[in-house]
Structure formats: C-alpha cells, structure tokens
Amino acid sequence: MTAPTTLHAAATRALREWPAPDGEQERLRTTYAEHLAAHPDGMWKACRDGHLTASALVIDPPRGRVLLTLHRKLRMWLQMGGHCEPRDATLAEAALREATEESGIAGLTLLPDGPVRLDKHHTPCAWHLDVQYAALAPADARATVSEESLDVRWFDYDQVAAVADDSVVRLVERTRALL
C-alpha cells in the first residue's frame, strides 16, 4: 500500500471514529467523509474540489496562552497547519509536523483522543477541510519564524479574539474546554 493510499484510509478511519461534540461538527464530519469517498485525491492540494488539511493550535496552559502565526500569504493570525504530504501516515502526524515546522518548537505533543474540531473554509487554492488538533508546548518552548510566516507570537487566551478570526477563537475555546 502506498503512503497516499494509507493516509486517505487513515483519514477516513479517523473521521469515522471521531465523536463530534455537536451537530455542526457532525455535519462537517459527514461532509469530510463524503468528500474522501468521492475523491481518491481528496487529501492533496491537487484536488481542486477541495482537500483535507491538518492544523494544530500550539497551547501553553500553565501560562494561559497560545502561539499563532501571521500567515505569509493570507496575512492573518492563524494556528499552525497546512497541506498533507505523502510522508504523513495520519492526519495527526501531519498536524504535528506542520506545528513543529511552523513554530520551530521541538517536543510538541498532541492532546489525546484525536482532533479538537473541524473547520471548512475557502482559500486561494481551494476549499480546505481542516482537521484541527491541539499541541501542548513544552515548558521551555521558544518559537521561531518559518518561511511560511511573517511572524509568530504568543497571545494570552483573552487576546485571541482581537487578532484572529472566529475559527481560531472557536478552536481556542474548544481546546480549553478539553484541558
């Protein structure tokens, strides 16, 4: 089995097993599963009908803060994340890889029990069906700016709504509820 086939199967399984926390998330879970069933290439940027992406909110609960990146292309403060790559075996691996690459922080660990939430949004390349995780930062975390970012910065929980859009605010709220 090739890596792309494995990732598609793993994503399908992860979505099937994920207990959506509410009706909106259940509708998105169903939409994502239907997309994968209809698109064998639904994990990849080349799928112009939309594709799954993986992201992770980097969070530092002891200090009450989250790390956001000022996305170079979108010019918005967002969680770390992006397109899946053939070397990713699971969505969780893709989210952790993206968070590590974009934050420069080694030793991130994902919250257990799978995704935190789902968010579907349109981008310049296509619809992104984002599977969102949360990654705990180690105590000594020092972030660095990647080539995909203009800046990375820690924000207190109560500062997020002033700098980020509603999808990031909902991700922070859901993550905090799971802690």
Coordinates of C-alpha atoms in Angstrom, one line a residue:
M1 CA 0.0 0.0 0.0
T2 CA 1.4 3.4 -0.9
A3 CA 1.6 6.3 1.6
P4 CA -1.1 8.3 -0.2
T5 CA -3.5 5.4 0.0
T6 CA -2.6 4.8 3.6
L7 CA -3.2 8.5 4.5
H8 CA -6.5 8.5 2.8
A9 CA -7.6 5.4 4.6
A10 CA -6.3 6.6 7.9
A11 CA -8.1 9.9 7.5
T12 CA -11.3 8.1 6.6
R13 CA -11.0 6.0 9.7
A14 CA -10.1 8.9 12.0
L15 CA -13.2 10.8 10.9
R16 CA -15.4 7.8 11.2
E17 CA -14.2 7.2 14.8
W18 CA -14.1 10.8 15.9
P19 CA -17.0 11.7 18.3
A20 CA -18.2 15.0 17.0
P21 CA -19.1 17.3 20.0
D22 CA -22.2 18.9 18.5
G23 CA -24.5 18.9 15.4
E24 CA -22.4 21.4 13.4
Q25 CA -19.3 19.3 13.9
E26 CA -21.2 16.1 13.0
R27 CA -22.4 17.7 9.7
L28 CA -18.8 18.7 8.9
R29 CA -17.5 15.2 9.8
T30 CA -20.1 13.7 7.4
T31 CA -19.1 16.3 4.7
Y32 CA -15.4 15.4 5.0
A33 CA -16.2 11.6 4.9
E34 CA -18.3 12.1 1.8
H35 CA -15.6 14.2 0.2
L36 CA -13.0 11.4 0.8
A37 CA -15.4 8.8 -0.5
A38 CA -15.9 10.8 -3.7
H39 CA -12.3 11.9 -4.2
P40 CA -9.4 9.4 -4.1
D41 CA -7.1 12.5 -4.3
G42 CA -9.1 14.4 -1.6
M43 CA -6.0 14.5 0.7
W44 CA -3.9 16.5 -1.7
K45 CA -3.6 20.1 -2.8
A46 CA -4.1 19.0 -6.4
C47 CA -7.7 18.2 -5.7
R48 CA -9.4 21.3 -6.9
D49 CA -12.8 20.3 -5.4
G50 CA -11.2 20.8 -2.0
H51 CA -8.8 18.8 0.2
L52 CA -8.2 17.9 3.8
T53 CA -5.6 19.8 5.6
A54 CA -4.3 19.3 9.1
S55 CA -3.5 22.0 11.7
A56 CA -2.6 22.3 15.4
L57 CA -3.1 25.1 17.9
V58 CA 0.1 25.3 20.0
I59 CA -1.0 25.9 23.5
D60 CA 0.8 26.7 26.8
P61 CA -1.8 26.0 29.5
P62 CA 0.4 26.9 32.5
R63 CA 0.9 30.4 31.1
G64 CA -2.6 30.7 29.6
R65 CA -1.5 31.4 26.1
V66 CA -1.5 30.1 22.5
L67 CA 1.1 30.5 19.7
L68 CA -0.3 31.9 16.5
T69 CA 1.5 32.5 13.1
L70 CA 1.0 35.5 10.9
H71 CA 0.5 33.6 7.7
R72 CA 2.7 35.0 4.9
K73 CA 0.1 34.6 2.1
L74 CA -3.2 35.2 3.9
R75 CA -1.8 37.9 6.3
M76 CA -3.9 36.5 9.1
W77 CA -3.1 35.2 12.6
L78 CA -3.8 31.5 12.5
Q79 CA -2.9 28.2 14.2
M80 CA -0.1 26.3 12.6
G81 CA -1.1 24.0 9.8
G82 CA -1.3 23.2 6.1
H83 CA -1.4 20.6 3.4
C84 CA -0.8 16.9 3.9
E85 CA 2.4 15.4 2.4
P86 CA 3.0 11.9 1.1
R87 CA 5.2 11.1 4.1
D88 CA 2.4 11.7 6.5
A89 CA 0.8 8.5 7.6
T90 CA -2.1 10.1 9.6
L91 CA -3.8 13.4 10.0
A92 CA -2.3 13.7 13.5
E93 CA 1.2 13.2 12.1
A94 CA 0.5 15.9 9.5
A95 CA -0.8 18.3 12.1
L96 CA 2.2 17.7 14.4
R97 CA 4.7 18.0 11.6
E98 CA 3.1 21.3 10.5
A99 CA 3.1 22.7 14.0
T100 CA 6.7 21.8 14.6
E101 CA 7.9 23.2 11.2
E102 CA 6.0 26.4 11.5
S103 CA 6.7 27.1 15.2
G104 CA 10.2 25.8 15.4
I105 CA 9.3 24.1 18.7
A106 CA 10.6 20.6 19.2
G107 CA 8.8 18.3 21.7
L108 CA 5.2 19.3 20.9
T109 CA 2.7 16.7 21.9
L110 CA -0.9 16.5 20.6
L111 CA -3.8 16.3 23.0
P112 CA -5.0 12.7 23.1
D113 CA -8.2 11.4 21.6
G114 CA -7.9 12.9 18.1
P115 CA -9.0 16.2 16.6
V116 CA -10.3 19.0 18.6
R117 CA -12.6 20.3 15.9
L118 CA -13.2 20.6 12.1
D119 CA -13.3 23.8 10.1
K120 CA -14.2 24.2 6.4
H121 CA -13.0 27.4 4.7
H122 CA -12.1 28.7 1.3
T123 CA -8.6 29.7 0.5
P124 CA -6.9 30.9 -2.7
C125 CA -6.1 27.3 -3.7
A126 CA -9.4 25.6 -3.0
W127 CA -11.7 24.6 -0.1
H128 CA -9.8 23.5 2.9
L129 CA -11.4 20.8 5.0
D130 CA -9.3 21.4 8.0
V131 CA -8.9 18.8 10.7
Q132 CA -7.7 20.7 13.8
Y133 CA -5.7 19.4 16.7
A134 CA -4.1 21.0 19.7
A135 CA -0.4 20.6 20.6
L136 CA 0.9 21.2 24.1
A137 CA 4.1 23.3 24.2
P138 CA 7.0 22.1 26.4
A139 CA 7.8 24.4 29.3
D140 CA 11.0 25.7 27.6
A141 CA 9.3 26.4 24.3
R142 CA 10.9 29.0 22.1
A143 CA 9.2 29.8 18.8
T144 CA 10.9 30.8 15.7
V145 CA 9.5 32.3 12.4
S146 CA 9.4 29.9 9.5
E147 CA 9.5 30.8 5.8
E148 CA 5.7 30.4 5.7
S149 CA 5.2 33.1 8.3
L150 CA 5.7 36.8 8.7
D151 CA 5.7 36.4 12.5
V152 CA 4.9 34.0 15.3
R153 CA 3.7 35.3 18.6
W154 CA 2.2 34.1 21.9
F155 CA -1.2 35.5 22.8
D156 CA -3.0 35.3 26.1
Y157 CA -6.3 33.5 25.7
D158 CA -8.3 36.7 26.1
Q159 CA -6.2 38.4 23.4
V160 CA -7.1 35.9 20.6
A161 CA -10.5 37.4 19.6
A162 CA -8.8 40.8 19.0
V163 CA -6.3 39.4 16.5
A164 CA -7.7 36.2 14.9
D165 CA -10.9 35.3 13.1
D166 CA -13.8 33.3 14.6
S167 CA -12.5 29.9 13.5
V168 CA -9.4 30.4 15.6
V169 CA -11.4 31.7 18.5
R170 CA -13.6 28.6 18.4
L171 CA -10.5 26.4 18.2
V172 CA -9.1 28.1 21.3
E173 CA -12.4 27.7 23.2
R174 CA -12.8 24.1 22.3
T175 CA -9.2 23.3 23.2
R176 CA -9.5 25.0 26.6
A177 CA -12.7 23.0 27.3
L178 CA -10.8 19.8 26.7
L179 CA -7.9 20.7 29.0

